[in-house]
Amino acid sequence: MAHVKSKTIPISVFGNVLKLLDSAASKMKVDPALMEYIKQPRRSTIVKLPVLMDNGDFKMFTGYRVQHSIVRGPAKGGIRFHPNVSLDEVQALASWMTWKCSVAKIPFGGGKGGIICDPRKLSKKELERLTRRYTADLIDVFGPAVDIPAPDVGTNAQTMAWIMDTYSMHKGHTASSVVTGKPLEIGGSLGRVEATGRGVMFTIRECCQNIGMDLNGASVAVQGFGNVGSVAAMLLAEEGAVITYVSDQYGAIHNPDGIDIPKLMKHIEKRKKVVGFRGAKKCKQEEVLFSKVDILVPAALENQITKANVRKVRAKVIGEGANGPITPEADAILHKKGVTVIPDILCNAGGVIVSYFEWVQDNMGYFWEEAEVNRRLEIKMVEAYKDVQEMSHSEDVSLRLAAYMIAIKRVVAILELRGIYA
Ligand code: GLU
């Protein structure tokens, strides 16, 4: 569920991506026909899934898998289980994966999947049957060299284990590299769970260095306390930042002296929601986005900061832990106001970077120490940040436009070498 409710007509997330791509292309010399080609998702599959519920009834679910691009390598991207999943959203998320993998310079295209469901209302057995049926129906769509899913909102390592097993049973051999974000025991990578949040911290650290803001002592508000928000908050706190606001889908908390994140994580394990944590006061969810902090980390869902509320944002730096939390219109206003926004396709690329490392390790059958994974992740994130920063400086554009320009340039360069099989 979106944290900020909008009374206006729902915003097309895929439409937002197209707008961003057009803005970036307008600053570059790209053949418009080529641009048209790389904007469109290559293949979108819709599956209708009958699932046996625990009460003995069958219930129908709708699932999607979109392969936006395979120009730079196999399609790569997560699978989302959420009531608001739609083809529009999955196409947008798949497209973002293409640009994210390109900015991160990893040899993947972009894909994304989703099932319209509320995973909190399904039993473990129902979730397993739903995941296996989805995988079976997409058996020829997935593959270690074709399309490699991973966790996203509402899915986790257990979901990936079911996908891996179902795929392997159909193929007759264990194919661990068909998914990433798996449990360690079946070919997962050390550091993968924390990778997205760790990457968010690295890019915020680089950004602070660049704009001359001291991260040590900087105040931070985090919207969303799932896998991304919680780890980013913890690692930013380890760098000396003071986490003053945290929210989740149920509520928000505030402590001007800093919320003890490891303690909050322990509280969450038991209580599942941030409200009720003793080391902070309850506050309104909106306060998290609009508080006067140095750094804001939206780490929940799309379209949180829009034209309608952007003027209330008071943070100096925004690190997009989520995909698409700011609409293009709001983004332009923030840029004019001088707010530094670290765009999603750069800021949250840590997850897919370590997914790439996991896939490499599975394919080699040789696994790295956690320190090695984190070291390589840092190198990749810092390099990507530098590339984007330099482009932003030389072209006098926002970090977001710079990231898209780099991403498009790399996809076009490969297309020029490969040629278009038209
Ligand atoms: N779902 C994550 C993302 O949006 C990770 C994707 C992956 O690891 O393939 O970046």
CSV table of C-alpha atoms and ligand atoms in Angstrom, one decimal:
chain,number,residue,atom,x,y,z
A,1,MET,CA,0.0,0.0,0.0
A,2,ALA,CA,1.3,3.4,-0.9
A,3,HIS,CA,2.3,5.5,2.1
A,4,VAL,CA,1.0,8.8,0.8
A,5,LYS,CA,-2.5,8.6,-0.6
A,6,SER,CA,-3.2,10.7,-3.6
A,7,LYS,CA,-6.7,11.8,-4.5
A,8,THR,CA,-5.8,12.4,-8.1
A,9,ILE,CA,-5.9,9.8,-11.0
A,10,PRO,CA,-3.3,7.1,-10.6
A,11,ILE,CA,0.0,8.1,-12.3
A,12,SER,CA,1.2,5.7,-15.0
A,13,VAL,CA,4.6,4.6,-13.7
A,14,PHE,CA,5.6,3.3,-17.2
A,15,GLY,CA,4.6,6.7,-18.5
A,16,ASN,CA,6.9,8.3,-16.0
A,17,VAL,CA,9.8,6.2,-17.3
A,18,LEU,CA,9.1,7.2,-20.9
A,19,LYS,CA,9.1,10.8,-19.8
A,20,LEU,CA,12.5,10.4,-18.2
A,21,LEU,CA,13.9,8.6,-21.2
A,22,ASP,CA,12.6,11.3,-23.5
A,23,SER,CA,14.2,14.0,-21.3
A,24,ALA,CA,17.6,12.2,-21.4
A,25,ALA,CA,17.4,11.6,-25.1
A,26,SER,CA,16.7,15.3,-25.8
A,27,LYS,CA,20.1,16.0,-24.4
A,28,MET,CA,21.9,13.5,-26.5
A,29,LYS,CA,22.3,12.6,-30.2
A,30,VAL,CA,20.4,9.4,-30.5
A,31,ASP,CA,18.6,8.2,-33.6
A,32,PRO,CA,14.8,8.6,-32.7
A,33,ALA,CA,13.9,5.3,-34.3
A,34,LEU,CA,16.6,3.5,-32.2
A,35,MET,CA,15.3,5.4,-29.1
A,36,GLU,CA,11.7,4.2,-29.9
A,37,TYR,CA,13.0,0.6,-30.1
A,38,ILE,CA,14.9,0.7,-26.7
A,39,LYS,CA,12.0,2.3,-24.9
A,40,GLN,CA,9.5,-0.5,-25.5
A,41,PRO,CA,9.4,-3.7,-23.4
A,42,ARG,CA,10.6,-6.6,-25.6
A,43,ARG,CA,8.2,-9.2,-24.2
A,44,SER,CA,5.3,-9.0,-21.7
A,45,THR,CA,3.7,-12.2,-20.5
A,46,ILE,CA,0.5,-12.4,-18.5
A,47,VAL,CA,-0.4,-15.6,-16.7
A,48,LYS,CA,-3.7,-16.6,-15.0
A,49,LEU,CA,-2.9,-18.8,-12.0
A,50,PRO,CA,-5.3,-21.2,-10.3
A,51,VAL,CA,-4.1,-21.9,-6.8
A,52,LEU,CA,-5.4,-24.4,-4.3
A,53,MET,CA,-6.1,-22.5,-1.0
A,54,ASP,CA,-5.8,-24.2,2.4
A,55,ASN,CA,-9.6,-24.4,2.7
A,56,GLY,CA,-9.8,-26.6,-0.4
A,57,ASP,CA,-11.1,-23.9,-2.8
A,58,PHE,CA,-9.2,-22.7,-5.9
A,59,LYS,CA,-8.5,-19.1,-6.3
A,60,MET,CA,-7.4,-17.3,-9.5
A,61,PHE,CA,-4.4,-15.0,-9.4
A,62,THR,CA,-2.8,-12.9,-12.2
A,63,GLY,CA,0.9,-12.8,-12.7
A,64,TYR,CA,3.2,-10.9,-15.0
A,65,ARG,CA,6.8,-11.2,-16.3
A,66,VAL,CA,8.2,-8.5,-18.5
A,67,GLN,CA,11.5,-8.7,-20.3
A,68,HIS,CA,12.2,-5.1,-21.1
A,69,SER,CA,15.6,-5.6,-22.8
A,70,ILE,CA,18.1,-8.3,-23.5
A,71,VAL,CA,20.5,-6.1,-25.4
A,72,ARG,CA,23.2,-6.1,-22.7
A,73,GLY,CA,22.6,-9.7,-21.5
A,74,PRO,CA,19.9,-11.9,-20.0
A,75,ALA,CA,16.8,-10.1,-18.6
A,76,LYS,CA,17.3,-9.5,-14.8
A,77,GLY,CA,15.0,-8.2,-12.1
A,78,GLY,CA,12.9,-9.0,-9.1
A,79,ILE,CA,9.4,-10.4,-8.6
A,80,ARG,CA,6.9,-8.3,-6.6
A,81,PHE,CA,4.0,-9.8,-4.6
A,82,HIS,CA,1.6,-6.9,-3.9
A,83,PRO,CA,-2.1,-6.0,-4.2
A,84,ASN,CA,-1.3,-3.0,-6.4
A,85,VAL,CA,0.8,-4.9,-9.0
A,86,SER,CA,-0.2,-4.0,-12.6
A,87,LEU,CA,1.2,-4.5,-16.1
A,88,ASP,CA,2.0,-0.8,-16.2
A,89,GLU,CA,4.0,-1.0,-13.0
A,90,VAL,CA,5.8,-4.2,-14.0
A,91,GLN,CA,6.8,-2.7,-17.3
A,92,ALA,CA,8.1,0.4,-15.6
A,93,LEU,CA,10.1,-1.7,-13.1
A,94,ALA,CA,11.5,-3.9,-15.9
A,95,SER,CA,12.6,-0.8,-17.8
A,96,TRP,CA,14.3,0.6,-14.7
A,97,MET,CA,16.2,-2.7,-14.4
A,98,THR,CA,17.6,-2.2,-18.0
A,99,TRP,CA,18.9,1.3,-17.1
A,100,LYS,CA,20.1,0.2,-13.6
A,101,CYS,CA,22.2,-2.7,-15.0
A,102,SER,CA,23.6,-0.4,-17.6
A,103,VAL,CA,24.6,2.3,-15.1
A,104,ALA,CA,26.1,-0.4,-12.8
A,105,LYS,CA,27.9,-1.8,-15.8
A,106,ILE,CA,26.8,-5.4,-15.3
A,107,PRO,CA,26.1,-7.6,-18.3
A,108,PHE,CA,22.3,-7.9,-17.9
A,109,GLY,CA,19.2,-6.5,-19.5
A,110,GLY,CA,16.1,-5.6,-17.6
A,111,GLY,CA,13.1,-7.7,-16.5
A,112,LYS,CA,10.6,-7.7,-13.7
A,113,GLY,CA,7.7,-9.9,-12.6
A,114,GLY,CA,4.8,-9.5,-10.2
A,115,ILE,CA,1.7,-11.2,-8.9
A,116,ILE,CA,-1.4,-9.3,-7.7
A,117,CYS,CA,-1.8,-10.7,-4.2
A,118,ASP,CA,-1.4,-9.7,-0.6
A,119,PRO,CA,1.3,-12.0,0.7
A,120,ARG,CA,0.5,-11.2,4.3
A,121,LYS,CA,-3.0,-12.7,3.8
A,122,LEU,CA,-1.7,-16.0,2.3
A,123,SER,CA,-0.4,-19.0,4.3
A,124,LYS,CA,3.2,-20.3,3.7
A,125,LYS,CA,1.7,-23.3,1.8
A,126,GLU,CA,-0.5,-21.0,-0.3
A,127,LEU,CA,2.5,-18.8,-1.2
A,128,GLU,CA,4.5,-21.8,-2.1
A,129,ARG,CA,1.7,-23.2,-4.5
A,130,LEU,CA,1.3,-19.7,-6.0
A,131,THR,CA,5.0,-19.3,-6.6
A,132,ARG,CA,5.4,-22.8,-8.1
A,133,ARG,CA,2.5,-22.4,-10.4
A,134,TYR,CA,3.8,-19.0,-11.5
A,135,THR,CA,7.2,-20.5,-12.2
A,136,ALA,CA,5.8,-23.6,-14.0
A,137,ASP,CA,3.7,-21.3,-16.3
A,138,LEU,CA,6.8,-19.2,-17.1
A,139,ILE,CA,9.2,-22.2,-17.4
A,140,ASP,CA,10.4,-21.2,-20.9
A,141,VAL,CA,10.5,-17.5,-20.1
A,142,PHE,CA,13.0,-18.0,-17.3
A,143,GLY,CA,16.5,-19.4,-17.5
A,144,PRO,CA,20.1,-18.7,-16.3
A,145,ALA,CA,21.0,-17.2,-19.6
A,146,VAL,CA,17.5,-16.0,-20.5
A,147,ASP,CA,15.8,-14.2,-17.6
A,148,ILE,CA,16.9,-14.3,-13.9
A,149,PRO,CA,14.4,-13.3,-11.2
A,150,ALA,CA,15.2,-12.0,-7.7
A,151,PRO,CA,13.4,-10.8,-4.7
A,152,ASP,CA,11.5,-7.5,-4.6
A,153,VAL,CA,8.6,-6.1,-2.5
A,154,GLY,CA,6.7,-8.9,-0.9
A,155,THR,CA,9.1,-11.7,-1.9
A,156,ASN,CA,12.2,-13.1,-0.2
A,157,ALA,CA,14.9,-15.8,-0.2
A,158,GLN,CA,12.3,-18.5,0.5
A,159,THR,CA,10.3,-17.4,-2.6
A,160,MET,CA,13.5,-17.7,-4.7
A,161,ALA,CA,14.2,-21.2,-3.3
A,162,TRP,CA,10.7,-22.3,-4.5
A,163,ILE,CA,11.3,-20.8,-8.0
A,164,MET,CA,14.8,-22.5,-8.2
A,165,ASP,CA,13.3,-25.9,-7.2
A,166,THR,CA,10.3,-25.7,-9.5
A,167,TYR,CA,12.5,-24.7,-12.4
A,168,SER,CA,15.1,-27.4,-11.6
A,169,MET,CA,12.4,-30.1,-11.3
A,170,HIS,CA,11.0,-29.2,-14.8
A,171,LYS,CA,14.5,-29.2,-16.3
A,172,GLY,CA,15.7,-32.3,-14.6
A,173,HIS,CA,18.8,-30.8,-13.1
A,174,THR,CA,19.6,-28.3,-10.4
A,175,ALA,CA,19.9,-24.8,-12.0
A,176,SER,CA,20.9,-22.6,-9.1
A,177,SER,CA,21.7,-19.6,-11.3
A,178,VAL,CA,18.1,-19.3,-12.6
A,179,VAL,CA,17.4,-16.9,-9.6
A,180,THR,CA,19.4,-14.7,-7.3
A,181,GLY,CA,18.7,-13.7,-3.7
A,182,LYS,CA,18.5,-17.4,-2.7
A,183,PRO,CA,19.2,-18.8,0.7
A,184,LEU,CA,23.0,-19.4,1.2
A,185,GLU,CA,22.5,-23.1,1.4
A,186,ILE,CA,21.3,-23.4,-2.2
A,187,GLY,CA,23.7,-21.0,-3.9
A,188,GLY,CA,22.9,-17.6,-2.4
A,189,SER,CA,25.6,-15.1,-2.0
A,190,LEU,CA,26.9,-13.7,1.3
A,191,GLY,CA,26.0,-10.0,1.5
A,192,ARG,CA,23.0,-10.2,-0.9
A,193,VAL,CA,20.4,-9.5,1.7
A,194,GLU,CA,22.1,-6.3,2.8
A,195,ALA,CA,23.3,-5.3,-0.7
A,196,THR,CA,20.7,-2.8,-1.7
A,197,GLY,CA,20.8,-0.9,1.6
A,198,ARG,CA,24.6,-1.0,1.6
A,199,GLY,CA,24.6,0.4,-1.9
A,200,VAL,CA,22.3,3.2,-0.8
A,201,MET,CA,24.7,4.0,2.0
A,202,PHE,CA,27.7,4.1,-0.4
A,203,THR,CA,26.0,6.5,-2.9
A,204,ILE,CA,24.8,8.8,-0.1
A,205,ARG,CA,28.4,8.8,1.4
A,206,GLU,CA,29.8,9.6,-2.1
A,207,CYS,CA,27.2,12.3,-2.6
A,208,CYS,CA,27.9,13.9,0.8
A,209,GLN,CA,31.6,14.0,0.0
A,210,ASN,CA,30.9,15.6,-3.3
A,211,ILE,CA,28.6,18.4,-2.1
A,212,GLY,CA,30.6,19.0,1.1
A,213,MET,CA,28.0,17.7,3.6
A,214,ASP,CA,29.3,15.9,6.7
A,215,LEU,CA,27.6,12.5,6.9
A,216,ASN,CA,28.8,12.3,10.5
A,217,GLY,CA,26.0,14.0,12.4
A,218,ALA,CA,23.7,14.5,9.4
A,219,SER,CA,20.0,13.9,10.2
A,220,VAL,CA,18.2,11.3,8.1
A,221,ALA,CA,14.5,10.3,7.6
A,222,VAL,CA,13.8,6.9,6.2
A,223,GLN,CA,10.5,6.0,4.6
A,224,GLY,CA,10.0,2.3,4.5
A,225,PHE,CA,11.7,-0.1,6.9
A,226,GLY,CA,11.9,-3.2,4.8
A,227,ASN,CA,15.0,-4.9,3.5
A,228,VAL,CA,16.3,-1.7,1.9
A,229,GLY,CA,15.3,1.0,4.4
A,230,SER,CA,16.4,-0.9,7.5
A,231,VAL,CA,19.8,-1.8,6.2
A,232,ALA,CA,20.4,1.7,4.7
A,233,ALA,CA,19.4,3.2,8.1
A,234,MET,CA,21.7,0.9,10.0
A,235,LEU,CA,24.7,1.5,7.8
A,236,LEU,CA,24.2,5.3,7.6
A,237,ALA,CA,24.0,5.3,11.4
A,238,GLU,CA,27.3,3.4,11.5
A,239,GLU,CA,28.8,6.2,9.4
A,240,GLY,CA,27.7,8.7,12.1
A,241,ALA,CA,24.4,9.8,10.7
A,242,VAL,CA,21.5,10.4,13.1
A,243,ILE,CA,18.3,8.7,12.0
A,244,THR,CA,15.5,10.9,13.3
A,245,TYR,CA,12.5,9.6,11.4
A,246,VAL,CA,11.5,6.1,10.3
A,247,SER,CA,8.2,4.9,8.9
A,248,ASP,CA,6.7,1.7,7.5
A,249,GLN,CA,3.3,0.9,6.0
A,250,TYR,CA,1.6,1.0,9.3
A,251,GLY,CA,2.9,4.2,10.9
A,252,ALA,CA,5.9,6.4,11.7
A,253,ILE,CA,8.2,7.2,14.6
A,254,HIS,CA,10.5,10.2,15.5
A,255,ASN,CA,13.4,10.9,17.8
A,256,PRO,CA,15.3,14.1,17.4
A,257,ASP,CA,18.3,12.5,19.2
A,258,GLY,CA,18.5,9.6,16.8
A,259,ILE,CA,16.7,6.2,16.7
A,260,ASP,CA,18.7,3.2,17.8
A,261,ILE,CA,18.5,1.2,14.6
A,262,PRO,CA,19.8,-2.2,15.8
A,263,LYS,CA,17.3,-2.0,18.7
A,264,LEU,CA,14.5,-1.0,16.3
A,265,MET,CA,15.4,-4.0,14.1
A,266,LYS,CA,15.1,-6.3,17.1
A,267,HIS,CA,11.7,-4.7,17.9
A,268,ILE,CA,10.6,-5.3,14.3
A,269,GLU,CA,11.5,-9.0,14.4
A,270,LYS,CA,8.9,-9.5,17.1
A,271,ARG,CA,6.3,-6.7,16.5
A,272,LYS,CA,6.5,-6.4,12.7
A,273,LYS,CA,5.9,-2.6,12.9
A,274,VAL,CA,7.9,0.4,13.9
A,275,VAL,CA,5.1,2.0,16.0
A,276,GLY,CA,5.4,0.8,19.6
A,277,PHE,CA,9.2,1.1,19.6
A,278,ARG,CA,10.2,2.5,23.0
A,279,GLY,CA,13.1,4.6,21.8
A,280,ALA,CA,11.0,7.0,19.7
A,281,LYS,CA,7.7,8.8,19.6
A,282,LYS,CA,4.9,8.1,17.2
A,283,CYS,CA,4.3,10.7,14.5
A,284,LYS,CA,2.4,11.1,11.3
A,285,GLN,CA,3.6,9.2,8.3
A,286,GLU,CA,3.7,12.4,6.2
A,287,GLU,CA,6.2,14.0,8.6
A,288,VAL,CA,8.8,11.5,7.4
A,289,LEU,CA,8.8,12.8,3.9
A,290,PHE,CA,8.4,16.4,4.8
A,291,SER,CA,10.6,16.8,7.9
A,292,LYS,CA,13.5,19.2,8.0
A,293,VAL,CA,16.4,16.7,7.7
A,294,ASP,CA,19.7,16.7,5.8
A,295,ILE,CA,19.0,13.4,4.0
A,296,LEU,CA,15.7,11.7,3.0
A,297,VAL,CA,15.7,8.0,2.0
A,298,PRO,CA,12.4,7.0,0.4
A,299,ALA,CA,12.6,3.2,0.5
A,300,ALA,CA,9.0,2.1,0.0
A,301,LEU,CA,7.1,2.3,-3.3
A,302,GLU,CA,6.6,4.5,-6.4
A,303,ASN,CA,5.0,7.9,-6.7
A,304,GLN,CA,5.5,9.1,-3.1
A,305,ILE,CA,6.8,12.6,-3.9
A,306,THR,CA,4.5,14.1,-6.6
A,307,LYS,CA,3.7,17.5,-8.1
A,308,ALA,CA,1.0,17.8,-5.4
A,309,ASN,CA,3.3,17.5,-2.3
A,310,VAL,CA,6.9,18.2,-3.6
A,311,ARG,CA,6.8,21.8,-2.2
A,312,LYS,CA,6.7,20.4,1.3
A,313,VAL,CA,10.0,18.5,1.0
A,314,ARG,CA,12.7,20.1,3.0
A,315,ALA,CA,15.6,17.6,2.8
A,316,LYS,CA,18.8,18.7,1.1
A,317,VAL,CA,19.7,15.2,-0.3
A,318,ILE,CA,17.4,12.4,-1.3
A,319,GLY,CA,18.7,8.9,-1.9
A,320,GLU,CA,16.1,6.8,-3.7
A,321,GLY,CA,16.2,3.4,-2.0
A,322,ALA,CA,12.9,2.6,-3.7
A,323,ASN,CA,12.3,2.4,-7.5
A,324,GLY,CA,10.5,5.5,-8.8
A,325,PRO,CA,9.5,7.3,-5.5
A,326,ILE,CA,9.6,10.7,-7.2
A,327,THR,CA,7.5,11.5,-10.3
A,328,PRO,CA,9.3,13.3,-13.1
A,329,GLU,CA,7.4,16.6,-12.5
A,330,ALA,CA,8.3,16.6,-8.8
A,331,ASP,CA,11.9,15.7,-9.7
A,332,ALA,CA,12.2,18.8,-12.0
A,333,ILE,CA,11.0,21.0,-9.1
A,334,LEU,CA,13.4,19.5,-6.7
A,335,HIS,CA,16.3,20.0,-9.1
A,336,LYS,CA,15.3,23.7,-9.6
A,337,LYS,CA,15.2,24.0,-5.8
A,338,GLY,CA,18.8,22.7,-5.5
A,339,VAL,CA,17.9,19.4,-3.8
A,340,THR,CA,20.4,16.7,-4.8
A,341,VAL,CA,18.5,13.6,-5.7
A,342,ILE,CA,20.5,10.3,-6.1
A,343,PRO,CA,18.3,8.5,-8.6
A,344,ASP,CA,17.0,5.0,-8.0
A,345,ILE,CA,18.8,3.4,-11.0
A,346,LEU,CA,22.1,4.4,-9.3
A,347,CYS,CA,21.2,4.6,-5.6
A,348,ASN,CA,19.5,1.2,-5.2
A,349,ALA,CA,21.7,-0.7,-7.8
A,350,GLY,CA,23.5,-2.5,-5.0
A,351,GLY,CA,21.0,-5.3,-4.9
A,352,VAL,CA,21.3,-6.3,-8.6
A,353,ILE,CA,25.1,-5.8,-8.4
A,354,VAL,CA,25.3,-8.5,-5.8
A,355,SER,CA,22.7,-10.5,-7.7
A,356,TYR,CA,25.2,-10.5,-10.5
A,357,PHE,CA,27.9,-11.6,-8.1
A,358,GLU,CA,25.6,-14.4,-7.0
A,359,TRP,CA,25.0,-15.5,-10.6
A,360,VAL,CA,28.7,-15.5,-11.3
A,361,GLN,CA,29.5,-17.5,-8.2
A,362,ASP,CA,26.7,-20.1,-9.0
A,363,ASN,CA,28.0,-20.4,-12.5
A,364,MET,CA,31.6,-20.9,-11.3
A,365,GLY,CA,30.5,-23.1,-8.4
A,366,TYR,CA,32.9,-21.2,-6.2
A,367,PHE,CA,31.8,-18.8,-3.4
A,368,TRP,CA,33.4,-15.7,-2.0
A,369,GLU,CA,33.8,-14.4,1.5
A,370,GLU,CA,31.4,-11.7,2.6
A,371,ALA,CA,34.2,-9.1,2.8
A,372,GLU,CA,35.1,-9.9,-0.8
A,373,VAL,CA,31.4,-9.4,-1.9
A,374,ASN,CA,31.2,-6.1,-0.1
A,375,ARG,CA,34.6,-4.9,-1.4
A,376,ARG,CA,33.5,-5.6,-5.0
A,377,LEU,CA,30.1,-4.0,-4.4
A,378,GLU,CA,31.8,-0.8,-3.1
A,379,ILE,CA,34.1,-0.6,-6.1
A,380,LYS,CA,31.1,-0.9,-8.5
A,381,MET,CA,28.9,1.6,-6.6
A,382,VAL,CA,31.7,4.2,-6.3
A,383,GLU,CA,32.6,3.8,-10.0
A,384,ALA,CA,28.9,4.2,-11.0
A,385,TYR,CA,28.5,7.2,-8.8
A,386,LYS,CA,31.6,8.8,-10.3
A,387,ASP,CA,30.5,8.2,-13.9
A,388,VAL,CA,27.1,9.8,-13.1
A,389,GLN,CA,28.6,12.7,-11.2
A,390,GLU,CA,31.0,13.5,-14.0
A,391,MET,CA,28.2,13.3,-16.7
A,392,SER,CA,26.0,15.5,-14.5
A,393,HIS,CA,28.9,18.1,-14.2
A,394,SER,CA,29.9,18.0,-17.8
A,395,GLU,CA,26.4,18.2,-19.3
A,396,ASP,CA,25.0,20.5,-16.5
A,397,VAL,CA,22.1,18.1,-15.8
A,398,SER,CA,20.7,16.5,-12.7
A,399,LEU,CA,22.2,13.2,-11.5
A,400,ARG,CA,19.0,11.5,-12.7
A,401,LEU,CA,19.3,12.7,-16.3
A,402,ALA,CA,23.0,12.0,-16.2
A,403,ALA,CA,22.3,8.4,-15.1
A,404,TYR,CA,19.8,7.9,-17.9
A,405,MET,CA,22.2,9.4,-20.4
A,406,ILE,CA,25.0,7.1,-19.4
A,407,ALA,CA,22.6,4.1,-19.4
A,408,ILE,CA,21.1,4.9,-22.8
A,409,LYS,CA,24.6,5.5,-24.3
A,410,ARG,CA,25.8,2.1,-23.2
A,411,VAL,CA,22.8,0.3,-24.6
A,412,VAL,CA,23.0,2.2,-27.9
A,413,ALA,CA,26.8,1.5,-28.1
A,414,ILE,CA,26.1,-2.3,-27.9
A,415,LEU,CA,23.2,-2.1,-30.3
A,416,GLU,CA,25.5,-0.3,-32.8
A,417,LEU,CA,28.0,-3.1,-32.5
A,418,ARG,CA,25.4,-5.9,-32.7
A,419,GLY,CA,23.2,-4.2,-35.3
A,420,ILE,CA,19.5,-4.5,-35.3
A,421,TYR,CA,18.1,-7.7,-36.8
A,422,ALA,CA,15.2,-6.0,-38.5
B,1,GLU,N1,14.4,-6.1,-7.0
B,1,GLU,C1,15.7,-5.5,-6.9
B,1,GLU,C2,15.7,-4.2,-7.7
B,1,GLU,O1,14.7,-3.6,-8.0
B,1,GLU,C3,16.8,-6.4,-7.3
B,1,GLU,C4,16.8,-7.0,-8.6
B,1,GLU,C5,17.8,-8.2,-8.8
B,1,GLU,O2,18.6,-8.4,-8.0
B,1,GLU,O3,17.7,-8.8,-9.9
B,1,GLU,O4,16.8,-3.7,-8.1
